[in-house]
Structure formats: structure tokens, C-alpha cells
Short mmCIF file of C-alpha atoms and ligand atoms in Angstrom, two decimals:
data_model
loop_
_atom_site.label_atom_id
_atom_site.label_comp_id
_atom_site.label_asym_id
_atom_site.label_seq_id
_atom_site.Cartn_x
_atom_site.Cartn_y
_atom_site.Cartn_z
CA UNK E 68 100.97 112.66 91.52
CA UNK E 69 102.30 112.11 95.04
CA UNK E 70 100.84 109.14 96.84
CA UNK E 71 101.34 107.54 100.23
CA UNK E 72 100.39 103.92 100.81
CA UNK E 73 100.20 102.78 104.42
CA UNK E 74 100.72 99.02 104.64
CA UNK E 75 103.21 96.96 102.62
CA UNK E 76 101.33 93.64 102.48
CA UNK E 77 100.04 92.02 99.28
CA UNK E 78 97.63 94.85 98.58
CA UNK E 79 99.77 97.78 99.75
CA UNK E 80 102.93 96.66 98.02
CA UNK E 81 101.23 95.81 94.74
CA UNK E 82 99.34 99.11 94.83
CA UNK E 83 102.56 101.04 95.54
CA UNK E 84 104.61 99.34 92.83
CA UNK E 85 101.86 99.65 90.21
CA UNK E 86 101.16 103.33 90.92
CA UNK E 87 104.90 104.00 90.63
CA UNK E 88 104.95 101.98 87.39
CA UNK E 89 102.28 104.21 85.82
CA UNK E 90 104.29 107.31 86.65
CA UNK E 91 103.31 108.44 90.15
CA UNK E 92 105.62 109.16 93.06
CA UNK E 93 104.93 106.68 95.85
CA UNK E 94 105.96 106.41 99.49
CA UNK E 95 105.06 103.03 100.94
CA UNK E 96 104.92 102.80 104.74
CA UNK E 97 104.91 99.83 107.10
CA UNK E 98 105.60 99.75 110.82
CA UNK E 99 107.38 96.40 110.46
CA UNK E 100 111.02 97.53 110.40
CA UNK E 101 112.35 94.23 109.12
CA UNK E 102 109.88 94.22 106.23
CA UNK E 103 110.90 97.75 105.24
CA UNK E 104 114.60 96.81 105.45
CA UNK E 105 113.92 93.78 103.24
CA UNK E 106 112.14 95.98 100.70
CA UNK E 107 114.84 98.63 100.81
CA UNK E 108 117.33 95.87 99.99
CA UNK E 109 115.34 94.99 96.89
CA UNK E 110 113.75 91.81 98.28
CA UNK E 111 110.04 90.98 98.37
CA UNK E 112 108.73 89.38 101.59
CA UNK E 113 106.40 87.00 99.67
CA UNK E 114 106.11 85.40 96.26
CA UNK E 115 104.03 87.32 93.72
CA UNK E 116 104.83 87.07 89.99
CA UNK E 117 106.07 90.30 88.32
CA UNK E 118 106.11 92.27 91.58
CA UNK E 119 109.83 92.04 92.31
CA UNK E 120 110.69 93.41 88.88
CA UNK E 121 108.30 96.33 89.31
CA UNK E 122 109.57 97.17 92.79
CA UNK E 123 113.24 97.03 91.78
CA UNK E 124 112.70 99.11 88.66
CA UNK E 125 110.75 101.84 90.44
CA UNK E 126 113.02 102.02 93.48
CA UNK E 127 115.88 102.53 91.04
CA UNK E 128 114.06 105.32 89.22
CA UNK E 129 113.24 106.87 92.64
CA UNK E 130 109.48 106.75 92.03
CA UNK E 131 109.05 104.27 94.89
CA UNK E 132 110.37 104.76 98.43
CA UNK E 133 109.91 102.68 101.59
CA UNK E 134 109.78 103.99 105.14
CA UNK E 135 108.50 103.10 108.60
CA UNK E 136 107.35 106.68 109.21
CA UNK E 137 103.76 107.50 108.28
CA UNK E 138 104.50 111.18 108.78
CA UNK E 139 106.87 111.18 105.77
CA UNK E 140 104.11 109.90 103.51
CA UNK E 141 101.55 112.32 104.98
CA UNK E 142 103.79 115.36 104.49
CA UNK E 143 104.68 114.56 100.89
CA UNK E 144 101.44 113.13 99.50
CA UNK E 145 97.99 114.42 98.59
CA UNK E 146 96.43 110.96 98.42
CA UNK E 147 96.91 108.50 101.27
CA UNK E 148 95.81 104.90 100.82
CA UNK E 149 95.07 102.82 103.90
CA UNK E 150 96.13 99.30 102.97
CA UNK E 151 96.69 97.73 106.37
CA UNK E 152 95.28 94.35 107.29
CA UNK E 153 91.81 93.80 108.72
CA UNK E 154 92.25 90.38 110.35
CA UNK E 155 89.16 88.50 111.52
CA UNK E 156 88.23 88.52 115.20
CA UNK E 157 86.88 85.34 116.82
CA UNK E 158 83.35 86.43 115.91
CA UNK E 159 84.26 86.75 112.21
CA UNK E 160 84.03 90.54 112.41
CA UNK E 161 87.09 92.26 110.96
CA UNK E 162 89.41 93.98 113.39
CA UNK E 163 89.45 97.59 112.21
CA UNK E 164 91.87 98.89 114.82
CA UNK E 165 94.79 99.09 112.34
CA UNK E 166 92.63 101.14 109.98
CA UNK E 167 91.54 103.58 112.68
CA UNK E 168 95.09 103.82 114.07
CA UNK E 169 96.35 104.85 110.64
CA UNK E 170 93.49 107.35 110.28
CA UNK E 171 94.47 108.86 113.63
CA UNK E 172 98.13 109.05 112.67
CA UNK E 173 97.33 110.72 109.36
CA UNK E 174 94.97 113.15 111.01
CA UNK E 175 97.41 114.31 113.66
CA UNK E 176 100.17 114.96 111.09
CA UNK E 177 98.16 116.47 108.18
CA UNK E 178 99.55 119.77 106.98
CA UNK E 179 97.25 120.51 104.02
CA UNK E 180 94.31 119.02 102.06
CA UNK E 181 94.44 115.21 101.89
CA UNK E 182 92.30 112.42 100.48
CA UNK E 183 92.31 109.41 102.74
CA UNK E 184 91.36 106.35 100.73
CA UNK E 185 90.27 102.99 102.11
CA UNK E 186 92.02 100.29 100.10
CA UNK E 187 91.74 97.51 102.68
CA UNK E 188 88.54 95.46 102.55
CA UNK E 189 86.29 96.99 105.18
CA UNK E 190 82.64 96.67 106.19
CA UNK E 191 80.12 99.08 104.74
CA UNK E 192 80.00 102.30 106.80
CA UNK E 193 83.69 102.11 107.80
CA UNK E 194 84.22 105.32 105.83
CA UNK E 195 82.03 107.09 108.41
CA UNK E 196 84.24 105.79 111.23
CA UNK E 197 87.40 106.86 109.43
CA UNK E 198 85.92 110.33 108.96
CA UNK E 199 84.93 110.56 112.63
CA UNK E 200 88.43 109.51 113.73
CA UNK E 201 90.07 112.07 111.46
CA UNK E 202 87.75 114.83 112.68
CA UNK E 203 88.57 113.93 116.26
CA UNK E 204 92.33 114.44 115.87
CA UNK E 205 92.25 117.15 113.21
CA UNK E 206 93.09 119.97 115.63
CA UNK E 207 93.97 122.52 112.95
CA UNK E 208 90.85 121.89 110.86
CA UNK E 209 92.81 120.87 107.77
CA UNK E 210 90.43 120.12 104.90
CA UNK E 211 90.21 116.46 103.89
CA UNK E 212 88.09 113.89 102.07
CA UNK E 213 87.55 110.23 102.76
CA UNK E 214 87.14 107.87 99.80
CA UNK E 215 86.81 104.17 99.12
CA UNK E 216 88.72 102.49 96.31
CA UNK E 217 88.45 98.72 96.83
CA UNK E 218 91.02 96.38 95.33
CA UNK E 219 90.16 93.33 93.25
CA UNK E 220 93.64 91.83 93.17
CA UNK E 221 94.04 88.08 93.00
CA UNK E 222 97.19 86.66 94.51
CA UNK E 223 99.32 85.23 91.73
CA UNK E 224 98.11 87.79 89.19
CA UNK E 225 97.91 90.91 91.33
CA UNK E 226 100.09 93.08 89.06
CA UNK E 227 98.05 92.30 85.93
CA UNK E 228 94.81 92.73 87.88
CA UNK E 229 95.97 96.19 88.95
CA UNK E 230 97.21 97.34 85.54
CA UNK E 231 94.44 95.75 83.44
CA UNK E 232 91.43 95.66 85.75
CA UNK E 233 87.87 94.79 84.72
CA UNK E 234 86.80 97.98 86.47
CA UNK E 235 87.94 100.61 88.94
CA UNK E 236 85.52 101.55 91.70
CA UNK E 237 85.79 104.95 93.37
CA UNK E 238 83.50 105.91 96.24
CA UNK E 239 83.59 109.63 97.02
CA UNK E 240 81.64 112.44 98.69
CA UNK E 241 83.08 115.48 96.92
CA UNK E 242 83.88 116.62 93.39
CA UNK E 243 87.39 117.55 94.51
CA UNK E 244 88.18 113.98 95.64
CA UNK E 245 86.50 112.54 92.55
CA UNK E 246 88.55 114.67 90.14
CA UNK E 247 91.85 113.88 91.87
CA UNK E 248 91.19 110.13 91.94
CA UNK E 249 90.08 110.11 88.29
CA UNK E 250 93.33 111.88 87.39
CA UNK E 251 95.28 109.31 89.41
CA UNK E 252 93.86 106.42 87.39
CA UNK E 253 94.07 108.18 84.01
CA UNK E 254 96.98 106.01 82.74
CA UNK E 255 94.91 102.85 83.27
CA UNK E 256 92.50 101.86 80.55
CA UNK E 257 89.43 100.49 82.33
CA UNK E 258 85.83 101.44 83.03
CA UNK E 259 85.62 103.62 86.13
CA UNK E 260 82.56 103.48 88.33
CA UNK E 261 82.11 106.46 90.62
CA UNK E 262 79.75 105.86 93.55
CA UNK E 263 79.11 107.01 97.09
CA UNK E 264 81.46 105.59 99.75
CA UNK E 265 79.06 103.03 101.21
CA UNK E 266 78.26 101.52 97.80
CA UNK E 267 81.97 101.21 96.99
CA UNK E 268 82.56 99.44 100.30
CA UNK E 269 79.67 97.10 99.65
CA UNK E 270 80.80 96.33 96.09
CA UNK E 271 83.95 94.71 97.45
CA UNK E 272 82.23 92.37 99.90
CA UNK E 273 79.44 91.60 97.45
CA UNK E 274 81.94 90.73 94.67
CA UNK E 275 83.90 88.30 96.80
CA UNK E 276 80.72 86.79 98.21
CA UNK E 277 79.35 86.27 94.70
CA UNK E 278 82.56 84.59 93.51
CA UNK E 279 82.63 82.30 96.55
CA UNK E 280 78.97 81.50 95.87
CA UNK E 281 79.86 80.51 92.30
CA UNK E 282 82.53 78.12 93.60
CA UNK E 283 80.23 76.54 96.19
CA UNK E 284 77.52 76.25 93.54
CA UNK E 285 79.76 74.36 91.14
CA UNK E 286 81.09 72.21 93.98
CA UNK E 287 77.50 71.29 94.90
CA UNK E 288 76.81 70.45 91.26
CA UNK E 289 79.95 68.27 91.26
CA UNK E 290 78.40 66.17 94.03
CA UNK E 291 75.27 65.68 91.92
CA UNK E 292 77.49 64.77 88.95
CA UNK E 293 79.17 62.08 91.03
CA UNK E 294 75.81 60.76 92.21
CA UNK E 295 74.28 60.74 88.73
CA UNK E 296 77.24 59.85 86.50
CA UNK E 297 77.36 63.25 84.73
CA UNK E 298 80.65 65.08 84.13
CA UNK E 299 81.30 68.35 85.97
CA UNK E 300 83.55 69.88 83.31
CA UNK E 301 80.91 69.42 80.63
CA UNK E 302 78.17 70.75 82.90
CA UNK E 303 80.32 73.77 83.91
CA UNK E 304 81.06 74.58 80.27
CA UNK E 305 77.45 74.09 79.30
CA UNK E 306 76.23 76.58 81.86
CA UNK E 307 79.23 78.92 81.58
CA UNK E 308 78.75 79.49 77.86
CA UNK E 309 75.61 81.39 78.80
CA UNK E 310 77.09 84.90 78.92
CA UNK E 311 74.86 85.78 81.86
CA UNK E 312 76.68 83.10 83.88
CA UNK E 313 80.19 83.18 82.38
CA UNK E 314 82.88 80.49 82.27
CA UNK E 315 85.14 81.81 85.02
CA UNK E 316 85.11 80.54 88.59
CA UNK E 317 83.31 77.34 87.70
CA UNK E 318 86.16 74.96 88.49
CA UNK E 319 85.03 72.37 91.00
CA UNK E 320 87.69 71.38 93.50
CA UNK E 321 88.51 71.00 97.18
CA UNK E 322 86.88 74.32 98.08
CA UNK E 323 88.04 77.91 98.19
CA UNK E 324 90.69 79.16 100.62
CA UNK E 325 93.07 82.09 100.99
CA UNK E 326 93.04 85.19 103.13
CA UNK E 327 90.12 86.83 101.32
CA UNK E 328 87.11 84.64 100.61
CA UNK E 329 86.84 82.83 103.97
CA UNK E 330 87.39 86.02 105.99
CA UNK E 331 85.33 88.31 103.77
CA UNK E 332 82.37 85.94 103.78
CA UNK E 333 82.39 85.69 107.56
CA UNK E 334 82.66 89.47 107.83
CA UNK E 335 79.85 90.04 105.34
CA UNK E 336 77.52 87.64 107.17
CA UNK E 337 78.27 89.50 110.43
CA UNK E 338 77.78 92.96 108.93
CA UNK E 339 74.49 91.89 107.37
CA UNK E 340 73.34 90.50 110.74
CA UNK E 341 74.25 93.76 112.48
CA UNK E 342 72.22 95.65 109.92
CA UNK E 343 69.31 93.28 110.57
CA UNK E 344 69.59 90.77 107.69
CA UNK E 345 70.20 87.06 108.15
CA UNK E 346 72.37 86.23 105.10
CA UNK E 347 71.49 82.52 105.05
CA UNK E 348 72.57 82.16 101.41
CA UNK E 349 76.17 82.95 102.36
CA UNK E 350 76.05 80.68 105.41
CA UNK E 351 75.17 77.86 103.03
CA UNK E 352 78.05 78.87 100.71
CA UNK E 353 80.39 78.47 103.70
CA UNK E 354 78.83 75.16 104.72
CA UNK E 355 79.22 73.69 101.23
CA UNK E 356 82.84 74.81 101.21
CA UNK E 357 83.57 73.07 104.52
CA UNK E 358 81.74 69.95 103.37
CA UNK E 359 83.78 69.84 100.16
CA UNK E 360 87.00 69.34 102.14
CA UNK E 361 85.39 66.58 104.22
CA UNK E 362 84.09 64.90 101.03
CA UNK E 363 87.57 64.99 99.54
CA UNK E 364 89.05 63.37 102.64
CA UNK E 365 86.31 60.72 102.42
CA UNK E 366 87.43 59.85 98.89
CA UNK E 367 90.93 59.04 100.17
CA UNK E 368 89.54 57.21 103.21
CA UNK E 369 87.28 55.08 100.99
CA UNK E 370 90.20 53.94 98.83
CA UNK E 371 92.39 53.30 101.89
CA UNK E 372 89.92 52.28 104.61
CA UNK E 373 92.58 51.91 107.29
CA UNK E 374 94.64 55.09 107.11
CA UNK E 375 96.69 54.30 110.20
CA UNK E 376 100.40 54.38 109.27
CA UNK E 377 99.59 54.72 105.58
CA UNK E 378 101.86 57.15 103.78
CA UNK E 379 100.00 59.82 101.83
CA UNK E 380 101.86 61.99 99.34
CA UNK E 381 100.47 65.51 98.96
CA UNK E 382 101.10 67.66 95.89
CA UNK E 383 100.31 71.34 96.48
CA UNK E 384 99.94 73.22 99.77
CA UNK E 385 99.23 76.84 98.77
CA UNK E 386 95.54 77.83 98.60
CA UNK E 387 95.91 78.14 94.83
CA UNK E 388 98.78 78.09 92.28
CA UNK E 389 101.29 80.92 91.77
CA UNK E 390 101.39 82.00 95.38
CA UNK E 391 103.28 80.89 98.49
CA UNK E 392 100.27 81.78 100.66
CA UNK E 393 98.82 78.97 102.74
CA UNK E 394 96.43 81.03 104.86
CA UNK E 395 93.09 79.18 105.10
CA UNK E 396 94.38 76.76 102.44
CA UNK E 397 92.24 73.62 101.99
CA UNK E 398 95.51 71.63 102.30
CA UNK E 399 95.67 72.46 106.04
CA UNK E 400 92.23 71.02 106.70
CA UNK E 401 92.71 67.94 104.52
CA UNK E 402 96.16 67.12 105.94
CA UNK E 403 94.88 67.54 109.49
CA UNK E 404 92.02 65.07 108.79
CA UNK E 405 94.48 62.57 107.29
CA UNK E 406 96.87 62.90 110.23
CA UNK E 407 94.04 62.52 112.73
CA UNK E 408 93.17 59.26 110.97
CA UNK E 409 96.77 58.12 111.55
CA UNK E 410 98.29 58.75 108.10
CA UNK E 411 101.89 59.89 107.64
CA UNK E 412 102.26 62.83 105.27
CA UNK E 413 104.90 63.63 102.67
CA UNK E 414 104.42 66.83 100.70
CA UNK E 415 105.79 69.08 98.00
CA UNK E 416 104.83 72.58 96.88
CA UNK E 417 106.96 74.71 94.51
CA UNK E 418 106.75 77.87 96.67
CA UNK E 419 104.68 77.36 99.82
CA UNK E 420 106.79 74.90 101.82
CA UNK E 421 108.57 77.51 103.94
CA UNK E 422 105.25 78.94 105.08
CA UNK E 423 103.76 75.47 105.54
CA UNK E 424 106.65 74.34 107.75
CA UNK E 425 105.75 77.03 110.28
CA UNK E 426 102.26 75.66 110.91
CA UNK E 427 102.55 72.02 109.82
CA UNK E 428 105.85 70.78 111.23
CA UNK E 429 104.79 67.10 111.29
CA UNK E 430 105.14 66.58 107.56
CA UNK E 431 108.06 65.17 105.59
CA UNK E 432 108.77 67.96 103.09
CA UNK E 433 110.18 66.69 99.78
CA UNK E 434 112.34 68.17 97.03
CA UNK E 435 110.05 67.22 94.16
CA UNK E 436 106.82 65.36 93.29
CA UNK E 437 108.69 62.10 92.57
CA UNK E 438 110.13 62.01 96.07
CA UNK E 439 106.57 62.50 97.36
CA UNK E 440 105.31 59.54 95.31
CA UNK E 441 108.11 57.20 96.45
CA UNK E 442 106.61 54.46 98.64
CA UNK E 443 103.38 56.41 99.19
CA UNK E 444 100.11 54.50 99.44
CA UNK E 445 98.34 57.28 97.51
CA UNK E 446 99.15 60.54 95.77
CA UNK E 447 96.77 63.38 96.64
CA UNK E 448 96.63 66.57 94.54
CA UNK E 449 95.38 69.67 96.36
CA UNK E 450 96.75 72.60 94.31
CA UNK E 451 96.82 72.71 90.51
CA UNK E 452 100.37 74.00 89.95
CA UNK E 453 101.27 73.79 86.24
CA UNK E 454 104.32 71.61 87.00
CA UNK E 455 102.05 68.87 88.36
CA UNK E 456 100.22 68.67 85.03
CA UNK E 457 103.45 67.69 83.26
CA UNK E 458 104.63 64.87 85.52
CA UNK E 459 106.00 61.61 84.12
CA UNK E 460 103.05 59.49 85.23
CA UNK E 461 104.78 56.18 84.41
CA UNK E 462 107.57 57.13 86.76
CA UNK E 463 105.02 58.18 89.40
CA UNK E 464 103.25 54.82 89.09
CA UNK E 465 106.47 52.89 89.56
CA UNK E 466 107.38 54.94 92.63
CA UNK E 467 103.99 54.62 94.36
CA UNK E 468 103.37 51.64 96.63
CA UNK E 469 99.81 51.49 95.24
CA UNK E 470 98.78 53.25 92.02
CA UNK E 471 96.19 55.46 93.74
CA UNK E 472 95.81 59.11 92.72
CA UNK E 473 93.13 61.32 94.30
CA UNK E 474 92.96 64.57 92.37
CA UNK E 475 91.26 67.50 94.08
CA UNK E 476 91.68 69.83 91.10
CA UNK E 477 90.85 67.63 88.10
CA UNK E 478 94.26 68.11 86.47
CA UNK E 479 94.38 64.66 84.82
CA UNK E 480 92.11 62.97 82.33
CA UNK E 481 90.27 60.05 84.01
CA UNK E 482 90.38 57.88 80.86
CA UNK E 483 94.14 58.26 80.40
CA UNK E 484 94.72 57.61 84.09
CA UNK E 485 92.59 54.46 83.89
CA UNK E 486 94.42 53.26 80.77
CA UNK E 487 97.75 53.80 82.53
CA UNK E 488 96.65 51.51 85.35
CA UNK E 489 95.92 54.08 88.04
CA UNK E 490 93.07 53.91 90.50
CA UNK E 491 92.04 57.48 89.93
CA UNK E 492 89.43 59.60 91.71
CA UNK E 493 88.73 63.27 91.03
CA UNK E 494 85.94 65.79 91.57
CA UNK E 495 82.54 65.47 89.92
CA UNK E 496 83.49 63.03 87.19
C1 UDX Y 99 90.20 86.93 95.71
C2 UDX Y 99 89.43 87.73 94.64
O1 UDX Y 99 89.40 87.00 93.42
C3 UDX Y 99 90.05 89.11 94.46
O2 UDX Y 99 89.30 89.84 93.53
C4 UDX Y 99 90.01 89.77 95.84
O3 UDX Y 99 90.31 91.07 95.82
C5 UDX Y 99 90.87 88.97 96.78
O4 UDX Y 99 90.30 87.68 96.90
P1 UDX Y 99 92.41 85.48 95.80
O5 UDX Y 99 92.04 85.18 97.20
O6 UDX Y 99 93.81 85.86 95.49
O7 UDX Y 99 91.49 86.65 95.20
O8 UDX Y 99 92.11 84.15 94.94
P2 UDX Y 99 91.07 83.68 93.84
O9 UDX Y 99 91.78 83.50 92.56
O10 UDX Y 99 89.85 84.49 93.82
O11 UDX Y 99 90.74 82.20 94.40
C6 UDX Y 99 90.18 82.03 95.71
C7 UDX Y 99 89.98 80.56 96.00
O12 UDX Y 99 88.96 80.02 95.18
C8 UDX Y 99 91.21 79.68 95.77
O13 UDX Y 99 91.35 78.76 96.83
C9 UDX Y 99 90.89 78.95 94.48
O14 UDX Y 99 91.53 77.69 94.39
C10 UDX Y 99 89.38 78.80 94.58
N1 UDX Y 99 88.72 78.65 93.28
C11 UDX Y 99 88.73 79.68 92.39
C12 UDX Y 99 88.05 77.47 92.98
O15 UDX Y 99 88.01 76.52 93.77
N2 UDX Y 99 87.41 77.37 91.76
C13 UDX Y 99 87.40 78.38 90.85
O16 UDX Y 99 86.79 78.20 89.79
C14 UDX Y 99 88.09 79.57 91.17
#
């Protein structure tokens, strides 16, 4: 099938490459000329495992094309995915102007029947606005359908999440759109849930809100573990083995970050308020998440009461492993607290340092974890990259000025760390 994807960010690019991979013909559009040039030259503007290979392969086989012109995608495709960003406004409400601009552009260049699909995360009832916009500019009364097909792609495993999803959600208003979208996803083996558009839109926000709630819940339990002497990993496993709860997303840590959870929660709270519901549960999820970062800073401050001029070594800057994304990363908050207290920061991250340098210039960026440890008063782990789990801890101890390790992701065993002479603090144990 012929597909156009407007937006070549994480979602748009992964969607484009994966649709091409399963045999469709895809035109991916972005108005950022430099980004399109980069992609045309076979380079990916961000780090995402498996994506580069998929893009290169499908560009070569001519199933995937990049352009800055929306009109090219509109002319050649039946299905048009809107995958542009919906950044948060100051109020927390998502800015939908990119979505409506794309809808207008599509509408004024449509030549025959099209399905316009919302892929970006949008508030419930955005489909109605998209439809209104298209109607407004659809001078020749070309038939069209609007649909919602939310993505559930995690950064770091986006390709696998697309090709082997837990479910595919399709929100439609007509049989014609439903049949075409079902055909589109035929090569993917997953349960497909067909709903109305509003329910599909809501499923996305509700899913992310539920996952964030699970994280804040386990982080709250980790505080009780610390206060009572219980162990968070055992408690998490004990509750997670109940199939109704499930083992995933029960890792206590420094709090959730990234470009989805923080922004989607804020948006969802706002949308609920506009509809007349005070979503206090989610406000508390946010509060616990903020508090978790403060608590983590307090752990460091308790071990080093006078942080002024102390050198703190940070391992991990990205909001989670396997991505170079630092947007809303807990590292930003924690480093800022440490710097405000007068500490000097050294840091290493396998992929995120280039992005970090742009917003945190006052850090000494290191070549590896050992350089970070050298002469530091404490080593602080914020992201659980696999490489950090395999460090030579004897070497680390020798390099550190004091053998203090504060682990925000529970990557080491407290007993082993104690035996090896470290002063070791982690989360909920
Ligand atoms: C999320 C959703 O998972 C995905 O379905 C959606 O479409 C986009 O948003 P992503 O932001 O890539 O994906 O990351 P995710 O793996 O969900 O992690 C989000 C944050 O939660 C990270 O900061 C991570 O470190 C944290 N987290 C996750 C925990 O602290 N504990 C956990 O158990 C799981």
C-alpha cells in the first residue's frame, strides 16, 4: 500500500521504516530540510537501535523515500499519518498547531479519497478538530476519513515495539477506513482493537498515565521499604507475580523522564480538567515523581553534608538506557540540585553526551566511567546502561577519593558492595 508519513521524528521515522520493512511504499515528509538531507544521505538524526539498518535497507529497495514536500506524499498515498510533534505549552496543554497545519496542507492538496490518521499523541476529541480543519479547506469536496492509530513505541526498542506490538489500536468512523487500515497491518501478528476515534485517542493517554502511575507507586513503596527495612526488589516481585499486576514497570529508581510520560501526564490532567474532572490521582503521580528526584539528591547530600567544591561523578544522563534522549531526564534535575549546592560535576553517558552538552555546559564530560570516578568524592548512577553493570569495581574504588556509590537504579548488589568496602546507597533497600 502507499503511505505518507508527515513528521520524521522518533515516531514518524520508526513508523515509516517499519511500514516499508513490512512491504509498503512509504514517503516520509519533514519540513526540516537539514533532517531530510541527513536521512537522504543514509544517516539517522538520533540514536535508536535497529532503525538505521531498516532505513538504509528500505531506501535502497526504494520502498522508503524522504522529502520536504507534503504534497508529494498526499498525491501518491491513500493513507496519510500525522506524526508531527505536540510539544507542551506553558499550561501543560499540548500545542496542536503542527497537527492542524498538516491537516490543512493535506486538505488543500488532496486529489482523491484519503485516510488521515493521527499518530501523534493528541488529546481526546482532536480527531473532531482535524476533521473540521480538513472540511474547511477541502474546496473540491474530496471524500476522506479521519482515524486514530496511537503509537506505543518505547525509545530504545521502538522497532521491536512496532513490529511485535502487544496490540494495535485503530479508531475509525467508517467501514472503508477500517478495512484499509486492517489491510495495512495485515503483515503484523498482533491483536487489533477497532474502536471509535475518541476511545483510541483516550487509550494512548490512559496507557501512559497508567504506566507512570505504576512507577510512582513502586517508588512510593520504595520509600516505605527504606523506612521499614524491607527490600523493594522482593516486594516488587512479590506483587508483580500476581498476573493482575504484572512484573513490568515495577523498577524503583530516580523517577520517570523522557518526552512522553511527563508531557502526556500534564496534558491528560489538563484535558480531564477541561472536561470537568479533577484528576487528582495523576497529580499525585507527578508529585511522587518530583519528590523521588529530591529524595535521591538528599541521599547524596546526607553522605556528603558539605557539597561545596565536592566532585561528584555521574554515570548516565539519558532518561533511560539505549537512547541518546535527555529530554525531561531525571539527570538534569539531579545535576542541577548538586550544582546549586556547590558540587562540581563530571559525567559519562555512552550516547547522550552530545545532547547533554547543549543544555548542561558546566559539566566535565569524560571518555569513560573510570575517568568519571577518578578523584570524585562520590559516584552517582542515574541511568542503568548495561556497560555500567560490568565495571571493574576494584578499579573504581581505587580511583574514587572516597568509596561512596549512590545508585539510583539498583544495578549493584548491596551485600557485594559492602563486602568490597563501598559506602553504598540505593533505592528502597
Ligand atoms: C513511553 C511508553 O512506554 C510508550 O509506550 C509510549 O508510546 C512513549 O512513552 P518511553 O518514554 O520511550 O516510552 O520510555 P519507557 O520505557 O516507557 O520509560 C519511561 C520512563 O520510566 C524512563 O525514565 C524509565 O527510566 C522510567 N521507568 C520505567 C522506571 O523508572 N521504572 C520502570 O519500571 C520502568
